[in-house]
Amino acid sequence: MFTKHPIYVATTDVTKIQLAIASFNLEKFFDSYDFEMELETNITEGTLTDLFIIETLGHPDNKSKYYDKEVEFKNWTYSDLGVTLQFINGIVTSYIITN
């Protein structure tokens, strides 16, 4: 889900592609440890921007902002996913599982 690398399927049976797409349960993914692993990997790589998050997850249910010295921190909460993302300078730097 959160990757800068292209994903593709190499197969001689085109029906496997549709089966893989049909069998992927997005809700189950967001409620799994796999989602946390993707967050952690991409936080480490610094690849999750606020624009990317808006494009992939949509607008958050709640936003808050605070400052520490000259650094702006933003927290975005996605209630249905049970996660709050923290941004520094537009990049996700941490997360909290809220459910």
MMTF fields as JSON, N, C-alpha, C and O atoms, coordinates in Angstrom:
{
  "mmtfVersion": "1.0.0",
  "mmtfProducer": "UNKNOWN",
  "numBonds": 395,
  "numAtoms": 396,
  "numGroups": 99,
  "numChains": 1,
  "numModels": 1,
  "chainsPerModel": [1],
  "groupsPerChain": [99],
  "chainIdList": ["A"],
  "bondAtomList": [4, 2, 8, 6, 12, 10, 16, 14, 20, 18, 24, 22, 28, 26, 32, 30, 36, 34, 40, 38, 44, 42, 48, 46, 52, 50, 56, 54, 60, 58, 64, 62, 68, 66, 72, 70, 76, 74, 80, 78, 84, 82, 88, 86, 92, 90, 96, 94, 100, 98, 104, 102, 108, 106, 112, 110, 116, 114, 120, 118, 124, 122, 128, 126, 132, 130, 136, 134, 140, 138, 144, 142, 148, 146, 152, 150, 156, 154, 160, 158, 164, 162, 168, 166, 172, 170, 176, 174, 180, 178, 184, 182, 188, 186, 192, 190, 196, 194, 200, 198, 204, 202, 208, 206, 212, 210, 216, 214, 220, 218, 224, 222, 228, 226, 232, 230, 236, 234, 240, 238, 244, 242, 248, 246, 252, 250, 256, 254, 260, 258, 264, 262, 268, 266, 272, 270, 276, 274, 280, 278, 284, 282, 288, 286, 292, 290, 296, 294, 300, 298, 304, 302, 308, 306, 312, 310, 316, 314, 320, 318, 324, 322, 328, 326, 332, 330, 336, 334, 340, 338, 344, 342, 348, 346, 352, 350, 356, 354, 360, 358, 364, 362, 368, 366, 372, 370, 376, 374, 380, 378, 384, 382, 388, 386, 392, 390],
  "bondOrderList": [1, 1, 1, 1, 1, 1, 1, 1, 1, 1, 1, 1, 1, 1, 1, 1, 1, 1, 1, 1, 1, 1, 1, 1, 1, 1, 1, 1, 1, 1, 1, 1, 1, 1, 1, 1, 1, 1, 1, 1, 1, 1, 1, 1, 1, 1, 1, 1, 1, 1, 1, 1, 1, 1, 1, 1, 1, 1, 1, 1, 1, 1, 1, 1, 1, 1, 1, 1, 1, 1, 1, 1, 1, 1, 1, 1, 1, 1, 1, 1, 1, 1, 1, 1, 1, 1, 1, 1, 1, 1, 1, 1, 1, 1, 1, 1, 1, 1],
  "groupList": [{"groupName": "MET", "atomNameList": ["N", "CA", "C", "O"], "elementList": ["N", "C", "C", "O"], "formalChargeList": [0, 0, 0, 0], "bondAtomList": [1, 0, 2, 1, 3, 2], "bondOrderList": [1, 1, 2], "singleLetterCode": "M", "chemCompType": "L-PEPTIDE LINKING"}, {"groupName": "PHE", "atomNameList": ["N", "CA", "C", "O"], "elementList": ["N", "C", "C", "O"], "formalChargeList": [0, 0, 0, 0], "bondAtomList": [1, 0, 2, 1, 3, 2], "bondOrderList": [1, 1, 2], "singleLetterCode": "F", "chemCompType": "L-PEPTIDE LINKING"}, {"groupName": "THR", "atomNameList": ["N", "CA", "C", "O"], "elementList": ["N", "C", "C", "O"], "formalChargeList": [0, 0, 0, 0], "bondAtomList": [1, 0, 2, 1, 3, 2], "bondOrderList": [1, 1, 2], "singleLetterCode": "T", "chemCompType": "L-PEPTIDE LINKING"}, {"groupName": "LYS", "atomNameList": ["N", "CA", "C", "O"], "elementList": ["N", "C", "C", "O"], "formalChargeList": [0, 0, 0, 0], "bondAtomList": [1, 0, 2, 1, 3, 2], "bondOrderList": [1, 1, 2], "singleLetterCode": "K", "chemCompType": "L-PEPTIDE LINKING"}, {"groupName": "HIS", "atomNameList": ["N", "CA", "C", "O"], "elementList": ["N", "C", "C", "O"], "formalChargeList": [0, 0, 0, 0], "bondAtomList": [1, 0, 2, 1, 3, 2], "bondOrderList": [1, 1, 2], "singleLetterCode": "H", "chemCompType": "L-PEPTIDE LINKING"}, {"groupName": "PRO", "atomNameList": ["N", "CA", "C", "O"], "elementList": ["N", "C", "C", "O"], "formalChargeList": [0, 0, 0, 0], "bondAtomList": [1, 0, 2, 1, 3, 2], "bondOrderList": [1, 1, 2], "singleLetterCode": "P", "chemCompType": "L-PEPTIDE LINKING"}, {"groupName": "ILE", "atomNameList": ["N", "CA", "C", "O"], "elementList": ["N", "C", "C", "O"], "formalChargeList": [0, 0, 0, 0], "bondAtomList": [1, 0, 2, 1, 3, 2], "bondOrderList": [1, 1, 2], "singleLetterCode": "I", "chemCompType": "L-PEPTIDE LINKING"}, {"groupName": "TYR", "atomNameList": ["N", "CA", "C", "O"], "elementList": ["N", "C", "C", "O"], "formalChargeList": [0, 0, 0, 0], "bondAtomList": [1, 0, 2, 1, 3, 2], "bondOrderList": [1, 1, 2], "singleLetterCode": "Y", "chemCompType": "L-PEPTIDE LINKING"}, {"groupName": "VAL", "atomNameList": ["N", "CA", "C", "O"], "elementList": ["N", "C", "C", "O"], "formalChargeList": [0, 0, 0, 0], "bondAtomList": [1, 0, 2, 1, 3, 2], "bondOrderList": [1, 1, 2], "singleLetterCode": "V", "chemCompType": "L-PEPTIDE LINKING"}, {"groupName": "ALA", "atomNameList": ["N", "CA", "C", "O"], "elementList": ["N", "C", "C", "O"], "formalChargeList": [0, 0, 0, 0], "bondAtomList": [1, 0, 2, 1, 3, 2], "bondOrderList": [1, 1, 2], "singleLetterCode": "A", "chemCompType": "L-PEPTIDE LINKING"}, {"groupName": "ASP", "atomNameList": ["N", "CA", "C", "O"], "elementList": ["N", "C", "C", "O"], "formalChargeList": [0, 0, 0, 0], "bondAtomList": [1, 0, 2, 1, 3, 2], "bondOrderList": [1, 1, 2], "singleLetterCode": "D", "chemCompType": "L-PEPTIDE LINKING"}, {"groupName": "GLN", "atomNameList": ["N", "CA", "C", "O"], "elementList": ["N", "C", "C", "O"], "formalChargeList": [0, 0, 0, 0], "bondAtomList": [1, 0, 2, 1, 3, 2], "bondOrderList": [1, 1, 2], "singleLetterCode": "Q", "chemCompType": "L-PEPTIDE LINKING"}, {"groupName": "LEU", "atomNameList": ["N", "CA", "C", "O"], "elementList": ["N", "C", "C", "O"], "formalChargeList": [0, 0, 0, 0], "bondAtomList": [1, 0, 2, 1, 3, 2], "bondOrderList": [1, 1, 2], "singleLetterCode": "L", "chemCompType": "L-PEPTIDE LINKING"}, {"groupName": "SER", "atomNameList": ["N", "CA", "C", "O"], "elementList": ["N", "C", "C", "O"], "formalChargeList": [0, 0, 0, 0], "bondAtomList": [1, 0, 2, 1, 3, 2], "bondOrderList": [1, 1, 2], "singleLetterCode": "S", "chemCompType": "L-PEPTIDE LINKING"}, {"groupName": "ASN", "atomNameList": ["N", "CA", "C", "O"], "elementList": ["N", "C", "C", "O"], "formalChargeList": [0, 0, 0, 0], "bondAtomList": [1, 0, 2, 1, 3, 2], "bondOrderList": [1, 1, 2], "singleLetterCode": "N", "chemCompType": "L-PEPTIDE LINKING"}, {"groupName": "GLU", "atomNameList": ["N", "CA", "C", "O"], "elementList": ["N", "C", "C", "O"], "formalChargeList": [0, 0, 0, 0], "bondAtomList": [1, 0, 2, 1, 3, 2], "bondOrderList": [1, 1, 2], "singleLetterCode": "E", "chemCompType": "L-PEPTIDE LINKING"}, {"groupName": "GLY", "atomNameList": ["N", "CA", "C", "O"], "elementList": ["N", "C", "C", "O"], "formalChargeList": [0, 0, 0, 0], "bondAtomList": [1, 0, 2, 1, 3, 2], "bondOrderList": [1, 1, 2], "singleLetterCode": "G", "chemCompType": "PEPTIDE LINKING"}, {"groupName": "TRP", "atomNameList": ["N", "CA", "C", "O"], "elementList": ["N", "C", "C", "O"], "formalChargeList": [0, 0, 0, 0], "bondAtomList": [1, 0, 2, 1, 3, 2], "bondOrderList": [1, 1, 2], "singleLetterCode": "W", "chemCompType": "L-PEPTIDE LINKING"}],
  "groupTypeList": [0, 1, 2, 3, 4, 5, 6, 7, 8, 9, 2, 2, 10, 8, 2, 3, 6, 11, 12, 9, 6, 9, 13, 1, 14, 12, 15, 3, 1, 1, 10, 13, 7, 10, 1, 15, 0, 15, 12, 15, 2, 14, 6, 2, 15, 16, 2, 12, 2, 10, 12, 1, 6, 6, 15, 2, 12, 16, 4, 5, 10, 14, 3, 13, 3, 7, 7, 10, 3, 15, 8, 15, 1, 3, 14, 17, 2, 7, 13, 10, 12, 16, 8, 2, 12, 11, 1, 6, 14, 16, 6, 8, 2, 13, 7, 6, 6, 2, 14],
  "groupIdList": [1, 2, 3, 4, 5, 6, 7, 8, 9, 10, 11, 12, 13, 14, 15, 16, 17, 18, 19, 20, 21, 22, 23, 24, 25, 26, 27, 28, 29, 30, 31, 32, 33, 34, 35, 36, 37, 38, 39, 40, 41, 42, 43, 44, 45, 46, 47, 48, 49, 50, 51, 52, 53, 54, 55, 56, 57, 58, 59, 60, 61, 62, 63, 64, 65, 66, 67, 68, 69, 70, 71, 72, 73, 74, 75, 76, 77, 78, 79, 80, 81, 82, 83, 84, 85, 86, 87, 88, 89, 90, 91, 92, 93, 94, 95, 96, 97, 98, 99],
  "secStructList": [7, 7, 7, 1, 1, 7, 7, 7, 7, 7, 7, 1, 7, 6, 2, 2, 2, 2, 2, 2, 2, 2, 2, 7, 7, 2, 2, 2, 2, 2, 6, 1, 2, 2, 2, 2, 2, 2, 2, 2, 2, 2, 2, 2, 2, 6, 7, 7, 5, 2, 2, 2, 2, 2, 2, 2, 2, 7, 1, 7, 1, 3, 3, 3, 3, 3, 3, 3, 6, 6, 3, 3, 3, 3, 3, 3, 3, 3, 6, 6, 6, 6, 3, 3, 3, 3, 3, 3, 6, 6, 3, 3, 3, 3, 3, 3, 3, 7, 7],
  "xCoordList": [0.808, 0.0, 0.848, 0.69, 1.741, 2.579, 3.97, 4.824, 4.195, 5.495, 5.861, 4.995, 7.15, 7.612, 8.058, 8.458, 7.986, 8.389, 7.165, 6.141, 7.26, 6.117, 5.871, 6.802, 4.607, 4.22, 3.614, 2.809, 4.009, 3.473, 3.345, 3.913, 2.601, 2.409, 2.889, 2.423, 3.825, 4.299, 3.634, 3.887, 2.793, 2.073, 1.704, 1.588, 1.527, 1.032, -0.479, -1.103, -1.064, -2.502, -3.1, -3.043, -3.668, -4.203, -5.303, -5.508, -6.007, -7.084, -6.549, -7.3, -5.294, -4.705, -4.651, -4.75, -4.496, -4.434, -5.775, -5.823, -6.844, -8.173, -8.501, -9.124, -8.086, -8.321, -7.569, -8.106, -6.336, -5.549, -6.193, -6.274, -6.641, -7.304, -8.607, -8.89, -9.393, -10.679, -10.51, -11.364, -9.425, -9.244, -8.63, -8.614, -8.129, -7.528, -8.619, -9.468, -8.59, -9.584, -8.949, -8.164, -9.281, -8.674, -8.988, -8.108, -10.227, -10.583, -9.775, -9.313, -9.605, -8.814, -7.358, -6.72, -6.833, -5.455, -5.273, -4.315, -6.189, -6.07, -6.239, -5.808, -6.862, -7.064, -6.023, -6.225, -4.925, -3.92, -2.572, -2.344, -1.699, -0.334, 0.415, 1.378, -0.023, 0.615, 0.541, 1.487, -0.588, -0.744, 0.303, 0.939, 0.482, 1.497, 2.893, 3.713, 3.164, 4.486, 4.736, 5.842, 3.714, 3.847, 4.097, 4.94, 3.362, 3.59, 5.029, 5.717, 5.476, 6.823, 7.898, 8.839, 7.753, 8.739, 8.799, 9.884, 7.644, 7.61, 7.952, 8.45, 7.698, 8.149, 9.671, 10.295, 10.265, 11.728, 12.319, 13.352, 11.672, 12.149, 11.795, 12.356, 10.877, 10.477, 9.661, 9.737, 8.876, 8.172, 6.704, 6.05, 6.168, 4.744, 4.536, 4.71, 4.167, 3.918, 2.441, 1.603, 2.14, 0.748, -0.095, -1.242, 0.443, -0.286, -0.577, -1.688, 0.413, 0.228, -0.848, -1.694, -0.812, -1.8, -3.203, -4.139, -3.356, -4.663, -5.126, -6.295, -4.216, -4.577, -4.948, -5.814, -4.317, -4.566, -5.603, -6.386, -5.635, -6.565, -7.719, -8.697, -7.616, -8.642, -8.386, -7.349, -9.329, -9.18, -9.399, -10.272, -8.62, -8.768, -10.053, -10.652, -10.462, -11.639, -11.348, -12.24, -10.098, -9.713, -8.28, -7.41, -8.059, -6.715, -6.392, -7.253, -5.137, -4.676, -3.256, -2.549, -2.869, -1.56, -0.998, -1.724, 0.297, 0.961, 2.41, 2.938, 3.027, 4.4, 5.297, 4.894, 6.511, 7.555, 8.758, 9.394, 9.055, 10.061, 9.601, 8.529, 10.355, 9.965, 9.502, 9.403, 9.22, 8.799, 7.279, 6.728, 6.627, 5.185, 4.9, 5.418, 4.074, 3.625, 2.147, 1.366, 1.77, 0.367, -0.02, 0.748, -1.2, -1.754, -3.029, -3.919, -3.112, -4.304, -4.848, -4.122, -6.12, -6.744, -7.714, -8.569, -7.563, -8.461, -9.19, -8.678, -10.381, -11.138, -11.464, -11.341, -11.883, -12.259, -11.067, -11.247, -9.85, -8.643, -8.031, -7.173, -8.481, -7.947, -6.506, -5.707, -6.164, -4.771, -4.71, -5.529, -3.728, -3.383, -1.965, -1.048, -1.799, -0.488, 0.058, -0.676, 1.353, 1.985, 2.927, 3.73, 2.805, 3.622, 4.552, 4.171, 5.756, 6.684, 7.132, 7.65, 6.93, 7.279, 6.662, 7.299, 5.406, 4.688, 5.013, 4.526, 5.828, 6.217, 5.737, 5.913, 5.132, 4.721, 5.968, 6.846, 6.03, 7.191, 6.865, 7.762, 5.567, 5.157, 3.658, 2.965, 3.178, 1.756, 1.36, 2.201, 0.069, -0.492, -1.721, -2.605, -1.778, -2.963, -3.965, -3.657, -5.164, -6.138, -7.267, -8.131, -7.284, -8.339, -7.772, -8.515],
  "yCoordList": [-1.202, 0.0, 1.262, 2.118, 1.384, 2.573, 2.217, 1.814, 2.36, 2.002, 2.925, 3.4, 3.172, 3.964, 3.067, 3.55, 1.754, 0.786, 0.274, -0.022, 0.169, -0.354, -1.818, -2.581, -2.184, -3.561, -4.109, -3.449, -5.32, -5.93, -7.427, -7.979, -8.069, -9.507, -10.088, -9.699, -11.024, -11.727, -13.098, -13.93, -13.326, -14.592, -14.884, -13.985, -16.152, -16.542, -16.755, -17.002, -16.656, -16.832, -15.52, -15.208, -14.759, -13.437, -13.495, -12.516, -14.607, -14.705, -14.624, -14.28, -14.926, -14.832, -13.382, -13.119, -12.456, -11.041, -10.609, -10.011, -10.902, -10.528, -11.232, -10.641, -12.49, -13.235, -12.589, -12.484, -12.161, -11.508, -10.184, -9.872, -9.424, -8.145, -8.391, -7.708, -9.354, -9.638, -10.181, -9.95, -10.893, -11.505, -10.552, -10.862, -9.405, -8.457, -7.707, -7.056, -7.803, -7.157, -5.933, -6.064, -4.748, -3.509, -3.264, -2.85, -3.512, -3.316, -4.233, -3.814, -5.478, -6.425, -5.966, -6.09, -5.434, -4.937, -3.814, -3.829, -2.834, -1.702, -2.103, -1.38, -3.249, -3.738, -4.789, -5.538, -4.85, -5.884, -5.282, -4.078, -6.154, -5.749, -5.352, -4.588, -5.866, -5.505, -4.004, -3.407, -3.393, -1.943, -1.224, -0.279, -1.672, -1.061, -1.238, -0.322, -2.395, -2.646, -1.715, -1.203, -1.499, -0.57, 0.848, 1.564, 1.25, 2.575, 2.702, 3.671, 1.728, 1.786, 1.843, 2.632, 1.004, 0.993, 2.345, 2.878, 2.897, 4.154, 5.355, 6.359, 5.277, 6.333, 6.333, 7.393, 5.159, 5.049, 5.622, 6.291, 5.363, 5.857, 7.325, 7.961, 7.869, 9.261, 9.529, 10.614, 8.538, 8.644, 9.031, 9.24, 9.133, 9.444, 10.939, 11.468, 11.608, 13.048, 13.299, 12.416, 14.499, 14.847, 14.75, 14.306, 15.153, 15.061, 13.604, 13.275, 12.74, 11.321, 10.717, 9.951, 11.062, 10.53, 10.988, 10.188, 12.256, 12.758, 12.008, 11.637, 11.787, 11.101, 9.643, 9.118, 8.974, 7.553, 7.263, 6.325, 8.027, 7.771, 8.761, 8.534, 9.841, 10.875, 11.833, 11.766, 12.713, 13.709, 13.066, 12.211, 13.469, 12.887, 13.348, 14.351, 12.598, 12.953, 14.113, 14.886, 14.223, 15.278, 15.718, 14.898, 17.022, 17.581, 18.455, 19.17, 18.389, 19.322, 19.739, 19.057, 20.881, 21.443, 22.091, 22.733, 21.922, 22.622, 22.875, 22.286, 23.759, 24.169, 23.921, 24.108, 23.499, 23.374, 24.117, 23.673, 25.238, 26.164, 26.593, 27.187, 26.321, 26.73, 25.559, 25.69, 24.423, 23.237, 23.065, 23.101, 22.881, 22.664, 21.16, 20.423, 20.72, 19.34, 19.309, 20.139, 18.35, 18.167, 16.733, 15.801, 16.564, 15.24, 15.09, 15.938, 14.011, 13.697, 12.375, 11.383, 12.355, 11.138, 10.577, 11.288, 9.288, 8.537, 7.542, 6.46, 7.918, 7.121, 5.729, 4.746, 5.642, 4.341, 3.394, 2.176, 3.933, 3.104, 2.905, 2.043, 3.711, 3.6, 4.038, 3.411, 5.13, 5.588, 7.114, 7.788, 7.635, 9.051, 9.148, 8.505, 9.958, 10.166, 11.511, 12.498, 11.557, 12.821, 13.232, 12.437, 14.497, 15.057, 16.122, 16.904, 16.146, 17.251, 17.687, 16.883, 18.962, 19.503, 18.703, 18.495, 18.252, 17.583, 16.118, 15.508, 15.528, 14.111, 13.374, 13.868, 12.195, 11.392, 10.909, 10.281, 11.214, 10.831, 9.806, 9.172, 9.649, 8.643, 8.412, 9.125, 7.41, 7.111, 6.519, 6.027, 6.58, 5.978, 5.182, 5.715, 3.926, 3.11, 3.477, 3.391, 3.887, 4.407, 3.441, 3.771, 2.263, 1.301, -0.046, -0.97],
  "zCoordList": [0.0, 0.0, 0.0, -0.871, 0.965, 1.068, 0.583, 1.373, -0.683, -1.225, -2.37, -3.104, -2.514, -3.645, -4.794, -5.853, -4.572, -5.589, -6.341, -5.725, -7.656, -8.407, -8.061, -7.806, -8.058, -7.799, -9.077, -9.734, -9.417, -10.62, -10.397, -9.454, -11.266, -11.206, -12.522, -13.594, -12.432, -13.622, -13.64, -12.769, -14.623, -14.706, -16.149, -16.982, -16.414, -17.734, -17.7, -18.732, -16.499, -16.323, -15.84, -14.651, -16.754, -16.464, -15.403, -14.684, -15.29, -14.299, -12.872, -11.96, -12.66, -11.315, -10.833, -9.635, -11.755, -11.383, -10.804, -9.729, -11.498, -11.01, -9.697, -8.814, -9.563, -8.326, -7.156, -6.054, -7.397, -6.345, -5.93, -4.741, -6.898, -6.603, -5.844, -4.86, -6.294, -5.661, -4.24, -3.384, -3.988, -2.671, -1.649, -0.457, -2.087, -1.155, -0.408, -1.017, 0.912, 1.755, 2.402, 3.342, 1.907, 2.383, 3.851, 4.606, 4.27, 5.678, 6.586, 7.648, 6.169, 6.956, 7.036, 8.081, 5.925, 5.911, 6.926, 7.699, 6.93, 7.84, 9.297, 10.195, 9.535, 10.896, 11.281, 12.237, 10.553, 10.789, 11.161, 11.041, 11.61, 11.916, 10.64, 10.699, 9.497, 8.22, 7.976, 7.462, 8.348, 8.205, 9.053, 8.587, 10.304, 11.168, 10.597, 10.661, 10.046, 9.455, 8.264, 8.096, 7.447, 6.322, 6.823, 6.283, 7.857, 8.442, 8.941, 8.622, 9.72, 10.287, 9.215, 9.308, 8.196, 7.103, 6.408, 6.173, 6.079, 5.347, 6.221, 5.711, 7.513, 8.423, 8.466, 8.419, 8.556, 8.552, 7.27, 7.304, 6.149, 4.854, 4.626, 3.734, 5.416, 5.267, 4.014, 3.439, 3.588, 2.31, 2.424, 1.402, 3.637, 3.788, 3.973, 5.071, 2.906, 2.963, 3.258, 3.079, 3.707, 3.976, 2.707, 2.768, 1.57, 0.305, -0.051, -0.467, 0.109, -0.193, 0.713, 0.252, 1.994, 2.935, 2.543, 2.557, 2.197, 1.751, 0.502, 0.396, -0.437, -1.68, -1.447, -2.147, -0.486, -0.276, 0.793, 0.64, 1.859, 2.962, 3.017, 3.729, 2.281, 2.332, 3.483, 4.142, 3.715, 4.768, 6.135, 6.283, 7.126, 8.462, 9.143, 8.756, 10.161, 10.946, 11.886, 12.233, 12.288, 13.225, 12.928, 12.633, 13.011, 12.835, 14.038, 14.551, 14.482, 15.506, 15.144, 14.403, 15.693, 15.368, 16.614, 17.374, 16.822, 17.91, 17.521, 16.578, 18.268, 17.974, 19.172, 20.32, 18.887, 19.892, 19.335, 18.379, 19.94, 19.415, 18.027, 17.905, 16.997, 15.649, 14.784, 13.564, 15.406, 14.665, 14.796, 15.896, 13.661, 13.654, 13.646, 12.807, 14.589, 14.665, 14.297, 14.761, 13.464, 13.119, 13.467, 13.228, 14.025, 14.278, 13.465, 13.528, 12.706, 11.935, 12.438, 12.498, 12.798, 13.296, 12.266, 11.738, 11.994, 11.139, 12.034, 12.322, 12.466, 13.427, 12.908, 13.639, 11.639, 11.094, 10.981, 10.996, 10.869, 10.814, 12.191, 12.383, 13.15, 14.506, 14.609, 15.305, 13.908, 13.915, 13.917, 13.292, 14.627, 14.569, 14.029, 14.538, 12.996, 12.371, 12.817, 12.858, 13.156, 13.516, 12.39, 11.9, 11.998, 10.919, 11.468, 12.339, 10.961, 11.181, 9.794, 9.018, 9.486, 8.169, 7.023, 5.991, 7.213, 6.141, 5.947, 4.996, 6.828, 6.718, 7.97, 9.084, 7.793, 8.941, 9.672, 9.081, 10.976, 11.775, 12.857, 13.414, 13.152, 14.135, 14.001, 13.276, 14.708, 14.693, 16.046, 16.798, 16.332, 17.535, 17.105, 16.434, 17.486, 17.229, 18.322, 19.511, 17.91, 18.856, 19.186, 19.998, 18.583, 18.961, 19.259, 19.592]
}
